[in-house]
Amino acid sequence: MKRTGVFVCHCGINIAGTVDVKKVAKELSRHPGVAHAEEYVYMCSDPGQNLITEAIKEKKLDNVVVACCSPTLHETTFRNTSKEAGLNEFQCEIANIREQCSWVHKDMEKATRKAIKITKSAVERVRRNESLEPISIPVTRRALVIGGGIAGIQSALDLANSGYEVVLVERSPSIGGHMIQLSETFPTLDCSQCILTPKMVEVSKHPKIKLLTYSEVQEISGYVGNFKVKILKKPTYVDPDKCTLCDECTKVCPVVVSNEFDIGLTGRRAIYIPFPQAIPATYTLDIKSCPGLLPIACGKCADVCEPEAIDYDMKPDIIEEDIGAIIVATGYDLYDKGLMAEYGYGKYLDVLDGLQFERLCSASGPTQGKIIRPSDHKEPKEVVFIQCVGSRDPELHCAYCSKICCMYTAKHAMLYKHHVPDGQAYIFYIDIRSGGKGYEEFVQRAVEEDGVLYLRGKVSKIFEDKGKIKVWGVDTLTGKDIEIDADMVVLATAMRPSQGAGELAKKLKIAMDKDGFLSEAHPKLRPVESVTPGMFLAGAAQAPKDIPEAVAQASGAAAKAVAILSQERLFHAPTVAQVNLNLCTGCGMCVEVCPYVSLSLKDGKVEVNEVLCEGCGTCSATCLRAAIQVKNLTPLQVHEMIDASLGGR
Amino acid sequence: MADEFEPKIVAFLCKWCSSAGSDLAGVSRMQYPPNVIPITVMCSGSMSPLYILSAFKKGADGVLVSGCHPGDCHYIKGNFYARRRIALVKKLLEFIGLEPQRFQMSWVSAAEGTKYTQIIKDFVEELKPIGPQTKLRRSS
């Protein structure tokens, strides 16, 4: 029989406070096959690890079980320790007696009994573990960045400047994201376009960046280091190499639709350039609003296009790319306007959302930075800003705080006062959250220098009355009802994951949280990684965040991607499926259920592609003859673990 | 004084969601009865019906299988297979006369420490009144 060593950790009092560790060690020392059992205050400490290596050598142990915290924390530590002592790393298993035992129970006797069973179960498992070597796989040293907002741009530039090729995919006709729509940025009041466009130009000129705009990720397969990605490039019907940006086409286009860039404040033609500094600098023919591609339907734009850049026969293109690591930076959208009827959004022209107000303030906006009412083009003298519209409202809308609204509302009020010095700005708020460098000072500046009036409370009703927008609310600090005859109302609507991000997450197989934001692998320690190896998160796709945070996370994600791309080869867990050819009848049921296409039939038997197999074990549960099993968690091992879990009470 | 009946439960937890969820319950120091011995498997899709029968045969009073929420499986679709398979096992167990409360399936994500805690508490409470499982227990 193999000789097993059991090492029980006190973890200070984290385990020893509820579990009688001495009793666990003593009980385990009597378990068949256990040649050595001891306990120690901190097994993960250097002296603790030394205990293990010495015992392995002295007692000639074949395998070890460490009864301690969750394997997600110290499995690697103790496998390396075992390796140093000459064992194969897979001859070490962890019994989780902390998170799954000592921390969740108070009764010492019962918790000790449970810890003994958990540890015995791990002993039964390790005893039948095979010694395995990691499977080595090559790495494609190219990255994919999905989303061309500030986060995606930053990640792409960092990767490209580290020497790696990057494919940057953006679904709209230009990169720039929401940041390019902004007027000024808090807390410095830097012009948003002025600080973003240099980065956009750098992207367009960078020899290592392949920019695919008007494109969407369609399909993805493979695994870390070796993804295969299919990207759909939609036709723009304009050849960017021929287009001279003369703008003759838009003058003749008979179609006017709502302009997304100005969030409906202006119109655009069916053929258009999103904004003057668009990257790539070219026009796009929006086929959904175009009367038809046949010259008989319209054809005016092609008629006036002197360089003959317009090509009605352009077809969608499927581009296939080999990729080693992926960064998802799909950003945010504002909360659906249709859901905010209580604030009159969509009903009254002079009720705007935050992004629309940015466009009104912007020097490049529809009014060249003049703040006027959309309804009658008059200068508003009383403007009400409302925070937490859709945020912090678990009953009706989103439970979370959208984080940036306190700051941008202060900025909006300030910008308004700079444009209309004799006007009055009111802000309805619940709390002011101004954590961040220079943020609190910025809010103070809005109050002290620009006379912005903060009112603590929620707005109960908004309605139109004699050309004014009446705002009813309550100041909860004084308890007084408030009525303001406003000329304009600006809503700080909640941030939502961008439309379509959920479908993309499903294609990529990365998890989302309850609000649809992408889930990080660990909330504290792995904030830029997804749970899926080789996929990283950047920007507001993961959670509401402001520009500096999005940029920092984007650089962090790029660094994580470099850690993969800089490797010659990666190592894949060898706990994969294996086939017992004597039992396999070649029925192919396992082939059908494998989520990774790692199984195939060859000469009437199933064959495993070990590089593709992730070891999930779905095949094993499907096989009627137990002919396919996952290494180191075989049905025999599970049965023995069940036995140990239930035995000896 | 006779001890109150304490049901023995085996909980098969998938590594990526439910085991992580039970870890979170621990990290958050939530409290639940110590009747459950967890066994971490890679995926709920790897749960052979034989494991469930084996646990009952070896004296379990209750068996829990817990995986990622449908659509969130770390292995893409393993939990869909688990769901179908487990529905069948449930029918089989009922057919042979086992109390349906003894076998449960749940979806617990890595963020749902509270849910895991509640499931264990409820499960133990449900099993207490129906007493030891003898139907499938191997005679010894």
PDB file of N, CA, C and O in Angstrom, chain A residues 590-612:
ATOM      1  N   CYS A 590     -19.876  10.041 -25.972  1.00  0.00           N
ATOM      2  CA  CYS A 590     -19.016  11.034 -25.326  1.00  0.00           C
ATOM      3  C   CYS A 590     -18.570  12.101 -26.322  1.00  0.00           C
ATOM      4  O   CYS A 590     -18.442  13.273 -25.970  1.00  0.00           O
ATOM      5  N   VAL A 591     -18.361  11.682 -27.561  1.00  0.00           N
ATOM      6  CA  VAL A 591     -17.933  12.636 -28.587  1.00  0.00           C
ATOM      7  C   VAL A 591     -18.986  13.732 -28.737  1.00  0.00           C
ATOM      8  O   VAL A 591     -18.676  14.910 -28.856  1.00  0.00           O
ATOM      9  N   GLU A 592     -20.239  13.317 -28.684  1.00  0.00           N
ATOM     10  CA  GLU A 592     -21.328  14.281 -28.870  1.00  0.00           C
ATOM     11  C   GLU A 592     -21.451  15.272 -27.727  1.00  0.00           C
ATOM     12  O   GLU A 592     -21.776  16.427 -27.949  1.00  0.00           O
ATOM     13  N   VAL A 593     -21.202  14.827 -26.492  1.00  0.00           N
ATOM     14  CA  VAL A 593     -21.410  15.740 -25.366  1.00  0.00           C
ATOM     15  C   VAL A 593     -20.194  16.610 -25.044  1.00  0.00           C
ATOM     16  O   VAL A 593     -20.317  17.590 -24.313  1.00  0.00           O
ATOM     17  N   CYS A 594     -19.037  16.295 -25.593  1.00  0.00           N
ATOM     18  CA  CYS A 594     -17.827  17.052 -25.231  1.00  0.00           C
ATOM     19  C   CYS A 594     -17.983  18.517 -25.641  1.00  0.00           C
ATOM     20  O   CYS A 594     -18.199  18.824 -26.792  1.00  0.00           O
ATOM     21  N   PRO A 595     -17.873  19.442 -24.659  1.00  0.00           N
ATOM     22  CA  PRO A 595     -18.037  20.849 -25.004  1.00  0.00           C
ATOM     23  C   PRO A 595     -16.827  21.430 -25.753  1.00  0.00           C
ATOM     24  O   PRO A 595     -16.884  22.546 -26.228  1.00  0.00           O
ATOM     25  N   TYR A 596     -15.756  20.685 -25.824  1.00  0.00           N
ATOM     26  CA  TYR A 596     -14.517  21.243 -26.382  1.00  0.00           C
ATOM     27  C   TYR A 596     -14.069  20.590 -27.682  1.00  0.00           C
ATOM     28  O   TYR A 596     -12.958  20.812 -28.133  1.00  0.00           O
ATOM     29  N   VAL A 597     -14.901  19.749 -28.248  1.00  0.00           N
ATOM     30  CA  VAL A 597     -14.530  19.038 -29.481  1.00  0.00           C
ATOM     31  C   VAL A 597     -13.173  18.357 -29.315  1.00  0.00           C
ATOM     32  O   VAL A 597     -12.369  18.330 -30.248  1.00  0.00           O
ATOM     33  N   SER A 598     -12.921  17.840 -28.116  1.00  0.00           N
ATOM     34  CA  SER A 598     -11.607  17.246 -27.892  1.00  0.00           C
ATOM     35  C   SER A 598     -11.642  15.737 -28.151  1.00  0.00           C
ATOM     36  O   SER A 598     -10.607  15.087 -28.141  1.00  0.00           O
ATOM     37  N   LEU A 599     -12.836  15.192 -28.377  1.00  0.00           N
ATOM     38  CA  LEU A 599     -12.929  13.749 -28.607  1.00  0.00           C
ATOM     39  C   LEU A 599     -13.286  13.475 -30.068  1.00  0.00           C
ATOM     40  O   LEU A 599     -14.015  14.243 -30.693  1.00  0.00           O
ATOM     41  N   SER A 600     -12.744  12.372 -30.582  1.00  0.00           N
ATOM     42  CA  SER A 600     -13.106  11.970 -31.945  1.00  0.00           C
ATOM     43  C   SER A 600     -13.028  10.458 -32.028  1.00  0.00           C
ATOM     44  O   SER A 600     -12.420   9.810 -31.166  1.00  0.00           O
ATOM     45  N   LEU A 601     -13.650   9.909 -33.036  1.00  0.00           N
ATOM     46  CA  LEU A 601     -13.604   8.455 -33.220  1.00  0.00           C
ATOM     47  C   LEU A 601     -12.514   8.115 -34.223  1.00  0.00           C
ATOM     48  O   LEU A 601     -12.433   8.722 -35.287  1.00  0.00           O
ATOM     49  N   LYS A 602     -11.672   7.182 -33.839  1.00  0.00           N
ATOM     50  CA  LYS A 602     -10.617   6.760 -34.748  1.00  0.00           C
ATOM     51  C   LYS A 602     -10.521   5.235 -34.684  1.00  0.00           C
ATOM     52  O   LYS A 602     -10.355   4.682 -33.589  1.00  0.00           O
ATOM     53  N   ASP A 603     -10.674   4.596 -35.787  1.00  0.00           N
ATOM     54  CA  ASP A 603     -10.657   3.130 -35.871  1.00  0.00           C
ATOM     55  C   ASP A 603     -11.615   2.506 -34.855  1.00  0.00           C
ATOM     56  O   ASP A 603     -11.264   1.559 -34.140  1.00  0.00           O
ATOM     57  N   GLY A 604     -12.793   3.070 -34.744  1.00  0.00           N
ATOM     58  CA  GLY A 604     -13.805   2.480 -33.878  1.00  0.00           C
ATOM     59  C   GLY A 604     -13.606   2.711 -32.396  1.00  0.00           C
ATOM     60  O   GLY A 604     -14.317   2.133 -31.576  1.00  0.00           O
ATOM     61  N   LYS A 605     -12.644   3.551 -32.022  1.00  0.00           N
ATOM     62  CA  LYS A 605     -12.440   3.859 -30.603  1.00  0.00           C
ATOM     63  C   LYS A 605     -12.347   5.381 -30.434  1.00  0.00           C
ATOM     64  O   LYS A 605     -12.010   6.094 -31.384  1.00  0.00           O
ATOM     65  N   VAL A 606     -12.600   5.831 -29.236  1.00  0.00           N
ATOM     66  CA  VAL A 606     -12.520   7.268 -28.994  1.00  0.00           C
ATOM     67  C   VAL A 606     -11.077   7.686 -28.729  1.00  0.00           C
ATOM     68  O   VAL A 606     -10.326   6.984 -28.054  1.00  0.00           O
ATOM     69  N   GLU A 607     -10.736   8.833 -29.284  1.00  0.00           N
ATOM     70  CA  GLU A 607      -9.396   9.361 -29.080  1.00  0.00           C
ATOM     71  C   GLU A 607      -9.523  10.747 -28.429  1.00  0.00           C
ATOM     72  O   GLU A 607     -10.393  11.527 -28.805  1.00  0.00           O
ATOM     73  N   VAL A 608      -8.642  11.031 -27.460  1.00  0.00           N
ATOM     74  CA  VAL A 608      -8.697  12.316 -26.747  1.00  0.00           C
ATOM     75  C   VAL A 608      -7.601  13.240 -27.274  1.00  0.00           C
ATOM     76  O   VAL A 608      -6.441  12.839 -27.359  1.00  0.00           O
ATOM     77  N   ASN A 609      -7.978  14.462 -27.639  1.00  0.00           N
ATOM     78  CA  ASN A 609      -6.977  15.481 -27.924  1.00  0.00           C
ATOM     79  C   ASN A 609      -6.681  16.181 -26.594  1.00  0.00           C
ATOM     80  O   ASN A 609      -7.465  16.994 -26.106  1.00  0.00           O
ATOM     81  N   GLU A 610      -5.548  15.828 -26.013  1.00  0.00           N
ATOM     82  CA  GLU A 610      -5.258  16.282 -24.640  1.00  0.00           C
ATOM     83  C   GLU A 610      -5.095  17.787 -24.534  1.00  0.00           C
ATOM     84  O   GLU A 610      -5.260  18.366 -23.472  1.00  0.00           O
ATOM     85  N   VAL A 611      -4.737  18.416 -25.641  1.00  0.00           N
ATOM     86  CA  VAL A 611      -4.552  19.860 -25.605  1.00  0.00           C
ATOM     87  C   VAL A 611      -5.903  20.571 -25.517  1.00  0.00           C
ATOM     88  O   VAL A 611      -6.052  21.592 -24.854  1.00  0.00           O
ATOM     89  N   LEU A 612      -6.899  20.000 -26.164  1.00  0.00           N
ATOM     90  CA  LEU A 612      -8.224  20.632 -26.157  1.00  0.00           C
ATOM     91  C   LEU A 612      -9.027  20.282 -24.914  1.00  0.00           C
ATOM     92  O   LEU A 612      -9.882  21.044 -24.479  1.00  0.00           O
TER      93      LEU A 612
END
